[in-house]
mmCIF file with all atom_site columns, C-alpha atoms in Angstrom:
data_model
loop_
_atom_site.group_PDB
_atom_site.id
_atom_site.type_symbol
_atom_site.label_atom_id
_atom_site.label_alt_id
_atom_site.label_comp_id
_atom_site.label_asym_id
_atom_site.label_entity_id
_atom_site.label_seq_id
_atom_site.pdbx_PDB_ins_code
_atom_site.Cartn_x
_atom_site.Cartn_y
_atom_site.Cartn_z
_atom_site.occupancy
_atom_site.B_iso_or_equiv
_atom_site.pdbx_formal_charge
_atom_site.auth_seq_id
_atom_site.auth_comp_id
_atom_site.auth_asym_id
_atom_site.auth_atom_id
_atom_site.pdbx_PDB_model_num
ATOM 1   C CA . UNK H 1 1   ? -5.067  0.455   14.153  1.00 0.00 ? 1   UNK H CA 1
ATOM 2   C CA . UNK H 1 2   ? -6.427  -0.791  17.370  1.00 0.00 ? 2   UNK H CA 1
ATOM 3   C CA . UNK H 1 3   ? -4.321  -0.377  20.410  1.00 0.00 ? 3   UNK H CA 1
ATOM 4   C CA . UNK H 1 4   ? -1.939  -3.409  20.846  1.00 0.00 ? 4   UNK H CA 1
ATOM 5   C CA . UNK H 1 5   ? -1.386  -4.526  24.621  1.00 0.00 ? 5   UNK H CA 1
ATOM 6   C CA . UNK H 1 6   ? 1.776   -3.140  25.776  1.00 0.00 ? 6   UNK H CA 1
ATOM 7   C CA . UNK H 1 7   ? 2.026   -0.112  23.363  1.00 0.00 ? 7   UNK H CA 1
ATOM 8   C CA . UNK H 1 8   ? 1.527   3.447   24.257  1.00 0.00 ? 8   UNK H CA 1
ATOM 9   C CA . UNK H 1 9   ? -1.230  5.301   22.459  1.00 0.00 ? 9   UNK H CA 1
ATOM 10  C CA . UNK H 1 10  ? -0.074  6.844   19.211  1.00 0.00 ? 10  UNK H CA 1
ATOM 11  C CA . UNK H 1 11  ? -0.623  10.438  17.967  1.00 0.00 ? 11  UNK H CA 1
ATOM 12  C CA . UNK H 1 12  ? -3.029  10.829  15.121  1.00 0.00 ? 12  UNK H CA 1
ATOM 13  C CA . UNK H 1 13  ? -2.641  11.715  11.456  1.00 0.00 ? 13  UNK H CA 1
ATOM 14  C CA . UNK H 1 14  ? -3.818  9.855   8.317   1.00 0.00 ? 14  UNK H CA 1
ATOM 15  C CA . UNK H 1 15  ? -2.245  8.447   5.220   1.00 0.00 ? 15  UNK H CA 1
ATOM 16  C CA . UNK H 1 16  ? -5.071  8.910   2.802   1.00 0.00 ? 16  UNK H CA 1
ATOM 17  C CA . UNK H 1 17  ? -4.751  11.626  0.324   1.00 0.00 ? 17  UNK H CA 1
ATOM 18  C CA . UNK H 1 18  ? -6.216  13.135  -2.817  1.00 0.00 ? 18  UNK H CA 1
ATOM 19  C CA . UNK H 1 19  ? -5.525  11.590  -6.192  1.00 0.00 ? 19  UNK H CA 1
ATOM 20  C CA . UNK H 1 20  ? -3.138  13.632  -8.326  1.00 0.00 ? 20  UNK H CA 1
ATOM 21  C CA . UNK H 1 21  ? -1.986  13.482  -11.964 1.00 0.00 ? 21  UNK H CA 1
ATOM 22  C CA . UNK H 1 22  ? 1.563   13.293  -12.446 1.00 0.00 ? 22  UNK H CA 1
ATOM 23  C CA . UNK H 1 23  ? 3.273   13.144  -15.845 1.00 0.00 ? 23  UNK H CA 1
ATOM 24  C CA . UNK H 1 24  ? 5.803   10.212  -15.627 1.00 0.00 ? 24  UNK H CA 1
ATOM 25  C CA . UNK H 1 25  ? 7.575   11.315  -12.507 1.00 0.00 ? 25  UNK H CA 1
ATOM 26  C CA . UNK H 1 26  ? 9.948   8.743   -11.286 1.00 0.00 ? 26  UNK H CA 1
ATOM 27  C CA . UNK H 1 27  ? 9.049   6.568   -8.232  1.00 0.00 ? 27  UNK H CA 1
ATOM 28  C CA . UNK H 1 28  ? 11.833  8.323   -6.086  1.00 0.00 ? 28  UNK H CA 1
ATOM 29  C CA . UNK H 1 29  ? 10.401  11.804  -6.840  1.00 0.00 ? 29  UNK H CA 1
ATOM 30  C CA . UNK H 1 30  ? 6.954   10.671  -5.990  1.00 0.00 ? 30  UNK H CA 1
ATOM 31  C CA . UNK H 1 31  ? 8.239   9.479   -2.567  1.00 0.00 ? 31  UNK H CA 1
ATOM 32  C CA . UNK H 1 32  ? 9.795   12.884  -1.919  1.00 0.00 ? 32  UNK H CA 1
ATOM 33  C CA . UNK H 1 33  ? 6.537   14.676  -2.833  1.00 0.00 ? 33  UNK H CA 1
ATOM 34  C CA . UNK H 1 34  ? 4.562   12.453  -0.340  1.00 0.00 ? 34  UNK H CA 1
ATOM 35  C CA . UNK H 1 35  ? 7.258   13.330  2.289   1.00 0.00 ? 35  UNK H CA 1
ATOM 36  C CA . UNK H 1 36  ? 6.751   16.977  1.487   1.00 0.00 ? 36  UNK H CA 1
ATOM 37  C CA . UNK H 1 37  ? 3.070   16.960  2.031   1.00 0.00 ? 37  UNK H CA 1
ATOM 38  C CA . UNK H 1 38  ? 3.150   15.218  5.495   1.00 0.00 ? 38  UNK H CA 1
ATOM 39  C CA . UNK H 1 39  ? 4.098   17.056  8.704   1.00 0.00 ? 39  UNK H CA 1
ATOM 40  C CA . UNK H 1 40  ? 7.592   16.518  9.916   1.00 0.00 ? 40  UNK H CA 1
ATOM 41  C CA . UNK H 1 41  ? 7.461   13.412  11.921  1.00 0.00 ? 41  UNK H CA 1
ATOM 42  C CA . UNK H 1 42  ? 9.246   9.990   12.621  1.00 0.00 ? 42  UNK H CA 1
ATOM 43  C CA . UNK H 1 43  ? 7.585   8.642   9.473   1.00 0.00 ? 43  UNK H CA 1
ATOM 44  C CA . UNK H 1 44  ? 9.029   11.417  7.227   1.00 0.00 ? 44  UNK H CA 1
ATOM 45  C CA . UNK H 1 45  ? 12.449  10.763  8.897   1.00 0.00 ? 45  UNK H CA 1
ATOM 46  C CA . UNK H 1 46  ? 12.113  7.001   8.348   1.00 0.00 ? 46  UNK H CA 1
ATOM 47  C CA . UNK H 1 47  ? 11.108  7.505   4.565   1.00 0.00 ? 47  UNK H CA 1
ATOM 48  C CA . UNK H 1 48  ? 14.014  9.781   4.117   1.00 0.00 ? 48  UNK H CA 1
ATOM 49  C CA . UNK H 1 49  ? 16.445  7.386   5.700   1.00 0.00 ? 49  UNK H CA 1
ATOM 50  C CA . UNK H 1 50  ? 15.162  4.504   3.601   1.00 0.00 ? 50  UNK H CA 1
ATOM 51  C CA . UNK H 1 51  ? 15.550  6.627   0.480   1.00 0.00 ? 51  UNK H CA 1
ATOM 52  C CA . UNK H 1 52  ? 19.098  7.676   1.368   1.00 0.00 ? 52  UNK H CA 1
ATOM 53  C CA . UNK H 1 53  ? 20.026  4.100   1.860   1.00 0.00 ? 53  UNK H CA 1
ATOM 54  C CA . UNK H 1 54  ? 18.851  3.255   -1.566  1.00 0.00 ? 54  UNK H CA 1
ATOM 55  C CA . UNK H 1 55  ? 15.908  1.105   -0.294  1.00 0.00 ? 55  UNK H CA 1
ATOM 56  C CA . UNK H 1 56  ? 13.113  3.233   -1.925  1.00 0.00 ? 56  UNK H CA 1
ATOM 57  C CA . UNK H 1 57  ? 14.280  3.325   -5.622  1.00 0.00 ? 57  UNK H CA 1
ATOM 58  C CA . UNK H 1 58  ? 11.099  1.896   -7.225  1.00 0.00 ? 58  UNK H CA 1
ATOM 59  C CA . UNK H 1 59  ? 7.776   0.378   -6.750  1.00 0.00 ? 59  UNK H CA 1
ATOM 60  C CA . UNK H 1 60  ? 8.077   -2.246  -3.915  1.00 0.00 ? 60  UNK H CA 1
ATOM 61  C CA . UNK H 1 61  ? 6.272   -5.612  -3.943  1.00 0.00 ? 61  UNK H CA 1
ATOM 62  C CA . UNK H 1 62  ? 6.823   -7.660  -0.605  1.00 0.00 ? 62  UNK H CA 1
ATOM 63  C CA . UNK H 1 63  ? 7.743   -10.813 -2.500  1.00 0.00 ? 63  UNK H CA 1
ATOM 64  C CA . UNK H 1 64  ? 7.730   -12.556 -5.967  1.00 0.00 ? 64  UNK H CA 1
ATOM 65  C CA . UNK H 1 65  ? 4.333   -14.022 -5.008  1.00 0.00 ? 65  UNK H CA 1
ATOM 66  C CA . UNK H 1 66  ? 2.813   -10.658 -4.225  1.00 0.00 ? 66  UNK H CA 1
ATOM 67  C CA . UNK H 1 67  ? 4.083   -9.392  -7.551  1.00 0.00 ? 67  UNK H CA 1
ATOM 68  C CA . UNK H 1 68  ? 2.395   -12.348 -9.364  1.00 0.00 ? 68  UNK H CA 1
ATOM 69  C CA . UNK H 1 69  ? -0.845  -11.963 -7.639  1.00 0.00 ? 69  UNK H CA 1
ATOM 70  C CA . UNK H 1 70  ? -1.050  -8.381  -8.407  1.00 0.00 ? 70  UNK H CA 1
ATOM 71  C CA . UNK H 1 71  ? -0.084  -8.897  -12.006 1.00 0.00 ? 71  UNK H CA 1
ATOM 72  C CA . UNK H 1 72  ? -2.956  -11.458 -12.224 1.00 0.00 ? 72  UNK H CA 1
ATOM 73  C CA . UNK H 1 73  ? -5.388  -8.957  -10.882 1.00 0.00 ? 73  UNK H CA 1
ATOM 74  C CA . UNK H 1 74  ? -4.271  -6.534  -13.532 1.00 0.00 ? 74  UNK H CA 1
ATOM 75  C CA . UNK H 1 75  ? -4.433  -9.083  -16.239 1.00 0.00 ? 75  UNK H CA 1
ATOM 76  C CA . UNK H 1 76  ? -7.788  -10.454 -15.486 1.00 0.00 ? 76  UNK H CA 1
ATOM 77  C CA . UNK H 1 77  ? -9.668  -7.683  -17.311 1.00 0.00 ? 77  UNK H CA 1
ATOM 78  C CA . UNK H 1 78  ? -10.013 -5.304  -14.327 1.00 0.00 ? 78  UNK H CA 1
ATOM 79  C CA . UNK H 1 79  ? -7.062  -3.205  -15.411 1.00 0.00 ? 79  UNK H CA 1
ATOM 80  C CA . UNK H 1 80  ? -9.268  -0.495  -16.840 1.00 0.00 ? 80  UNK H CA 1
ATOM 81  C CA . UNK H 1 81  ? -11.347 -0.104  -13.603 1.00 0.00 ? 81  UNK H CA 1
ATOM 82  C CA . UNK H 1 82  ? -8.050  -0.224  -11.460 1.00 0.00 ? 82  UNK H CA 1
ATOM 83  C CA . UNK H 1 83  ? -6.802  2.701   -13.729 1.00 0.00 ? 83  UNK H CA 1
ATOM 84  C CA . UNK H 1 84  ? -10.062 4.603   -12.969 1.00 0.00 ? 84  UNK H CA 1
ATOM 85  C CA . UNK H 1 85  ? -10.081 4.114   -9.146  1.00 0.00 ? 85  UNK H CA 1
ATOM 86  C CA . UNK H 1 86  ? -6.720  4.512   -7.659  1.00 0.00 ? 86  UNK H CA 1
ATOM 87  C CA . UNK H 1 87  ? -7.981  3.666   -4.175  1.00 0.00 ? 87  UNK H CA 1
ATOM 88  C CA . UNK H 1 88  ? -9.565  0.327   -5.142  1.00 0.00 ? 88  UNK H CA 1
ATOM 89  C CA . UNK H 1 89  ? -6.123  -0.369  -6.991  1.00 0.00 ? 89  UNK H CA 1
ATOM 90  C CA . UNK H 1 90  ? -4.064  0.484   -3.924  1.00 0.00 ? 90  UNK H CA 1
ATOM 91  C CA . UNK H 1 91  ? -6.301  -1.568  -1.631  1.00 0.00 ? 91  UNK H CA 1
ATOM 92  C CA . UNK H 1 92  ? -5.774  -4.672  -3.989  1.00 0.00 ? 92  UNK H CA 1
ATOM 93  C CA . UNK H 1 93  ? -2.214  -4.073  -4.048  1.00 0.00 ? 93  UNK H CA 1
ATOM 94  C CA . UNK H 1 94  ? -2.065  -4.080  -0.235  1.00 0.00 ? 94  UNK H CA 1
ATOM 95  C CA . UNK H 1 95  ? -4.432  -6.985  0.201   1.00 0.00 ? 95  UNK H CA 1
ATOM 96  C CA . UNK H 1 96  ? -2.341  -9.202  -2.374  1.00 0.00 ? 96  UNK H CA 1
ATOM 97  C CA . UNK H 1 97  ? 0.853   -8.530  -0.369  1.00 0.00 ? 97  UNK H CA 1
ATOM 98  C CA . UNK H 1 98  ? 0.026   -11.077 2.402   1.00 0.00 ? 98  UNK H CA 1
ATOM 99  C CA . UNK H 1 99  ? -0.844  -14.801 1.401   1.00 0.00 ? 99  UNK H CA 1
ATOM 100 C CA . UNK H 1 100 ? -3.256  -15.310 4.278   1.00 0.00 ? 100 UNK H CA 1
ATOM 101 C CA . UNK H 1 101 ? -5.018  -11.887 3.942   1.00 0.00 ? 101 UNK H CA 1
ATOM 102 C CA . UNK H 1 102 ? -5.373  -12.315 0.072   1.00 0.00 ? 102 UNK H CA 1
ATOM 103 C CA . UNK H 1 103 ? -6.992  -15.946 0.475   1.00 0.00 ? 103 UNK H CA 1
ATOM 104 C CA . UNK H 1 104 ? -9.428  -14.360 2.800   1.00 0.00 ? 104 UNK H CA 1
ATOM 105 C CA . UNK H 1 105 ? -10.124 -11.208 0.632   1.00 0.00 ? 105 UNK H CA 1
ATOM 106 C CA . UNK H 1 106 ? -10.449 -12.989 -2.608  1.00 0.00 ? 106 UNK H CA 1
ATOM 107 C CA . UNK H 1 107 ? -13.968 -14.175 -2.228  1.00 0.00 ? 107 UNK H CA 1
ATOM 108 C CA . UNK H 1 108 ? -14.944 -10.617 -0.932  1.00 0.00 ? 108 UNK H CA 1
ATOM 109 C CA . UNK H 1 109 ? -13.981 -8.751  -3.963  1.00 0.00 ? 109 UNK H CA 1
ATOM 110 C CA . UNK H 1 110 ? -16.478 -7.648  -6.375  1.00 0.00 ? 110 UNK H CA 1
ATOM 111 C CA . UNK H 1 111 ? -16.965 -5.319  -9.492  1.00 0.00 ? 111 UNK H CA 1
ATOM 112 C CA . UNK H 1 112 ? -18.544 -2.979  -6.916  1.00 0.00 ? 112 UNK H CA 1
ATOM 113 C CA . UNK H 1 113 ? -16.056 -2.983  -4.312  1.00 0.00 ? 113 UNK H CA 1
ATOM 114 C CA . UNK H 1 114 ? -14.395 -4.866  -1.555  1.00 0.00 ? 114 UNK H CA 1
ATOM 115 C CA . UNK H 1 115 ? -16.710 -6.279  1.228   1.00 0.00 ? 115 UNK H CA 1
ATOM 116 C CA . UNK H 1 116 ? -14.182 -6.014  4.216   1.00 0.00 ? 116 UNK H CA 1
ATOM 117 C CA . UNK H 1 117 ? -16.993 -6.966  6.840   1.00 0.00 ? 117 UNK H CA 1
ATOM 118 C CA . UNK H 1 118 ? -17.171 -10.422 5.343   1.00 0.00 ? 118 UNK H CA 1
ATOM 119 C CA . UNK H 1 119 ? -13.655 -11.250 5.355   1.00 0.00 ? 119 UNK H CA 1
ATOM 120 C CA . UNK H 1 120 ? -12.725 -13.917 8.184   1.00 0.00 ? 120 UNK H CA 1
ATOM 121 C CA . UNK H 1 121 ? -9.395  -12.511 9.339   1.00 0.00 ? 121 UNK H CA 1
ATOM 122 C CA . UNK H 1 122 ? -9.111  -14.207 12.787  1.00 0.00 ? 122 UNK H CA 1
ATOM 123 C CA . UNK H 1 123 ? -5.721  -15.388 13.474  1.00 0.00 ? 123 UNK H CA 1
ATOM 124 C CA . UNK H 1 124 ? -4.041  -12.849 11.064  1.00 0.00 ? 124 UNK H CA 1
ATOM 125 C CA . UNK H 1 125 ? -0.417  -11.766 11.655  1.00 0.00 ? 125 UNK H CA 1
ATOM 126 C CA . UNK H 1 126 ? 0.404   -8.268  12.727  1.00 0.00 ? 126 UNK H CA 1
ATOM 127 C CA . UNK H 1 127 ? 1.757   -7.547  9.435   1.00 0.00 ? 127 UNK H CA 1
ATOM 128 C CA . UNK H 1 128 ? -1.330  -8.546  7.570   1.00 0.00 ? 128 UNK H CA 1
ATOM 129 C CA . UNK H 1 129 ? -3.427  -6.651  9.949   1.00 0.00 ? 129 UNK H CA 1
ATOM 130 C CA . UNK H 1 130 ? -1.503  -3.525  9.200   1.00 0.00 ? 130 UNK H CA 1
ATOM 131 C CA . UNK H 1 131 ? -1.891  -4.196  5.575   1.00 0.00 ? 131 UNK H CA 1
ATOM 132 C CA . UNK H 1 132 ? -5.697  -4.624  5.957   1.00 0.00 ? 132 UNK H CA 1
ATOM 133 C CA . UNK H 1 133 ? -6.028  -1.374  7.918   1.00 0.00 ? 133 UNK H CA 1
ATOM 134 C CA . UNK H 1 134 ? -4.237  0.502   5.010   1.00 0.00 ? 134 UNK H CA 1
ATOM 135 C CA . UNK H 1 135 ? -6.197  -1.161  2.445   1.00 0.00 ? 135 UNK H CA 1
ATOM 136 C CA . UNK H 1 136 ? -9.495  0.065   4.164   1.00 0.00 ? 136 UNK H CA 1
ATOM 137 C CA . UNK H 1 137 ? -8.206  3.459   4.356   1.00 0.00 ? 137 UNK H CA 1
ATOM 138 C CA . UNK H 1 138 ? -7.176  3.626   0.649   1.00 0.00 ? 138 UNK H CA 1
ATOM 139 C CA . UNK H 1 139 ? -10.743 2.637   -0.348  1.00 0.00 ? 139 UNK H CA 1
ATOM 140 C CA . UNK H 1 140 ? -12.019 5.837   1.300   1.00 0.00 ? 140 UNK H CA 1
ATOM 141 C CA . UNK H 1 141 ? -12.927 4.301   4.590   1.00 0.00 ? 141 UNK H CA 1
ATOM 142 C CA . UNK H 1 142 ? -12.128 5.792   7.964   1.00 0.00 ? 142 UNK H CA 1
ATOM 143 C CA . UNK H 1 143 ? -8.560  6.196   8.930   1.00 0.00 ? 143 UNK H CA 1
ATOM 144 C CA . UNK H 1 144 ? -6.968  2.952   9.932   1.00 0.00 ? 144 UNK H CA 1
ATOM 145 C CA . UNK H 1 145 ? -3.269  3.841   10.307  1.00 0.00 ? 145 UNK H CA 1
ATOM 146 C CA . UNK H 1 146 ? -1.763  6.969   11.903  1.00 0.00 ? 146 UNK H CA 1
ATOM 147 C CA . UNK H 1 147 ? 1.273   8.621   10.629  1.00 0.00 ? 147 UNK H CA 1
ATOM 148 C CA . UNK H 1 148 ? 2.830   8.040   14.048  1.00 0.00 ? 148 UNK H CA 1
ATOM 149 C CA . UNK H 1 149 ? 1.901   4.331   13.826  1.00 0.00 ? 149 UNK H CA 1
ATOM 150 C CA . UNK H 1 150 ? 3.738   4.102   10.424  1.00 0.00 ? 150 UNK H CA 1
ATOM 151 C CA . UNK H 1 151 ? 6.710   5.820   11.840  1.00 0.00 ? 151 UNK H CA 1
ATOM 152 C CA . UNK H 1 152 ? 7.112   3.453   14.593  1.00 0.00 ? 152 UNK H CA 1
ATOM 153 C CA . UNK H 1 153 ? 9.650   0.668   13.606  1.00 0.00 ? 153 UNK H CA 1
ATOM 154 C CA . UNK H 1 154 ? 8.354   -1.510  16.355  1.00 0.00 ? 154 UNK H CA 1
ATOM 155 C CA . UNK H 1 155 ? 4.991   -1.669  14.805  1.00 0.00 ? 155 UNK H CA 1
ATOM 156 C CA . UNK H 1 156 ? 5.720   -1.490  11.016  1.00 0.00 ? 156 UNK H CA 1
ATOM 157 C CA . UNK H 1 157 ? 9.043   -2.962  9.755   1.00 0.00 ? 157 UNK H CA 1
ATOM 158 C CA . UNK H 1 158 ? 11.068  -1.137  7.062   1.00 0.00 ? 158 UNK H CA 1
ATOM 159 C CA . UNK H 1 159 ? 10.025  -3.745  4.402   1.00 0.00 ? 159 UNK H CA 1
ATOM 160 C CA . UNK H 1 160 ? 6.417   -3.507  5.341   1.00 0.00 ? 160 UNK H CA 1
ATOM 161 C CA . UNK H 1 161 ? 6.526   0.382   5.315   1.00 0.00 ? 161 UNK H CA 1
ATOM 162 C CA . UNK H 1 162 ? 7.983   0.150   1.841   1.00 0.00 ? 162 UNK H CA 1
ATOM 163 C CA . UNK H 1 163 ? 4.950   -1.978  0.562   1.00 0.00 ? 163 UNK H CA 1
ATOM 164 C CA . UNK H 1 164 ? 2.452   0.286   2.383   1.00 0.00 ? 164 UNK H CA 1
ATOM 165 C CA . UNK H 1 165 ? 4.342   3.479   0.931   1.00 0.00 ? 165 UNK H CA 1
ATOM 166 C CA . UNK H 1 166 ? 3.732   1.862   -2.538  1.00 0.00 ? 166 UNK H CA 1
ATOM 167 C CA . UNK H 1 167 ? 0.128   1.471   -1.836  1.00 0.00 ? 167 UNK H CA 1
ATOM 168 C CA . UNK H 1 168 ? -0.053  5.093   -0.672  1.00 0.00 ? 168 UNK H CA 1
ATOM 169 C CA . UNK H 1 169 ? 1.611   6.227   -4.058  1.00 0.00 ? 169 UNK H CA 1
ATOM 170 C CA . UNK H 1 170 ? -0.729  4.021   -6.147  1.00 0.00 ? 170 UNK H CA 1
ATOM 171 C CA . UNK H 1 171 ? -3.805  5.594   -4.341  1.00 0.00 ? 171 UNK H CA 1
ATOM 172 C CA . UNK H 1 172 ? -2.532  9.038   -5.156  1.00 0.00 ? 172 UNK H CA 1
ATOM 173 C CA . UNK H 1 173 ? -0.886  8.585   -8.598  1.00 0.00 ? 173 UNK H CA 1
ATOM 174 C CA . UNK H 1 174 ? -2.485  5.432   -10.134 1.00 0.00 ? 174 UNK H CA 1
ATOM 175 C CA . UNK H 1 175 ? -1.392  1.959   -11.003 1.00 0.00 ? 175 UNK H CA 1
ATOM 176 C CA . UNK H 1 176 ? 0.969   2.993   -13.719 1.00 0.00 ? 176 UNK H CA 1
ATOM 177 C CA . UNK H 1 177 ? 3.647   3.462   -10.910 1.00 0.00 ? 177 UNK H CA 1
ATOM 178 C CA . UNK H 1 178 ? 3.923   -0.194  -10.363 1.00 0.00 ? 178 UNK H CA 1
ATOM 179 C CA . UNK H 1 179 ? 4.993   -0.895  -14.094 1.00 0.00 ? 179 UNK H CA 1
ATOM 180 C CA . UNK H 1 180 ? 7.854   1.730   -14.187 1.00 0.00 ? 180 UNK H CA 1
ATOM 181 C CA . UNK H 1 181 ? 10.776  -0.780  -13.652 1.00 0.00 ? 181 UNK H CA 1
ATOM 182 C CA . UNK H 1 182 ? 9.292   -3.323  -16.141 1.00 0.00 ? 182 UNK H CA 1
ATOM 183 C CA . UNK H 1 183 ? 8.568   -0.780  -18.783 1.00 0.00 ? 183 UNK H CA 1
ATOM 184 C CA . UNK H 1 184 ? 12.104  0.518   -18.511 1.00 0.00 ? 184 UNK H CA 1
ATOM 185 C CA . UNK H 1 185 ? 13.419  -2.852  -19.053 1.00 0.00 ? 185 UNK H CA 1
ATOM 186 C CA . UNK H 1 186 ? 11.190  -3.604  -22.036 1.00 0.00 ? 186 UNK H CA 1
ATOM 187 C CA . UNK H 1 187 ? 8.870   -6.007  -20.047 1.00 0.00 ? 187 UNK H CA 1
ATOM 188 C CA . UNK H 1 188 ? 5.940   -3.561  -19.509 1.00 0.00 ? 188 UNK H CA 1
ATOM 189 C CA . UNK H 1 189 ? 2.245   -4.555  -18.872 1.00 0.00 ? 189 UNK H CA 1
ATOM 190 C CA . UNK H 1 190 ? 1.686   -3.231  -22.442 1.00 0.00 ? 190 UNK H CA 1
ATOM 191 C CA . UNK H 1 191 ? -1.091  -0.895  -21.152 1.00 0.00 ? 191 UNK H CA 1
ATOM 192 C CA . UNK H 1 192 ? -0.952  2.625   -19.611 1.00 0.00 ? 192 UNK H CA 1
ATOM 193 C CA . UNK H 1 193 ? -3.337  4.209   -17.354 1.00 0.00 ? 193 UNK H CA 1
#
């Protein structure tokens, strides 16, 4: 992220990782796998703290509207391409988390990708900007958020960190992790990646 006035420069480190195949590993274990891959840091400590408090038990949507928007994306016939492109699925998950950001992003989403440069995001809230930076990184762009920025509770709230963590896990393990809870309750998407 760009330097915010009044904040000290952050150390570097990136969140983008390689996609991995995992055979039906519970969400909580995927979180621990991610923590094991990053260097010991404030981010790792924050994630472990959230996990110990029981706040990282399953895929986290920011709100009911976020869940509805993301389910609509999955249901519009694009599900197969989202299964094939974990980075794009993660980016759409993150972009759909913020109402203002989603309204700006929708016209810029094509079958070939997301045209970030065409998004008019003037006046965006800091949380929306963090989601945009994370989404760009998930699509393979240059690093937008560092590990130290994610570890800073002054920049990224616990709830926002949970959403970004879900996006990171989608980019690594696929869209199927978002359906875990619903499938266990018998309300699955009806499709598996």
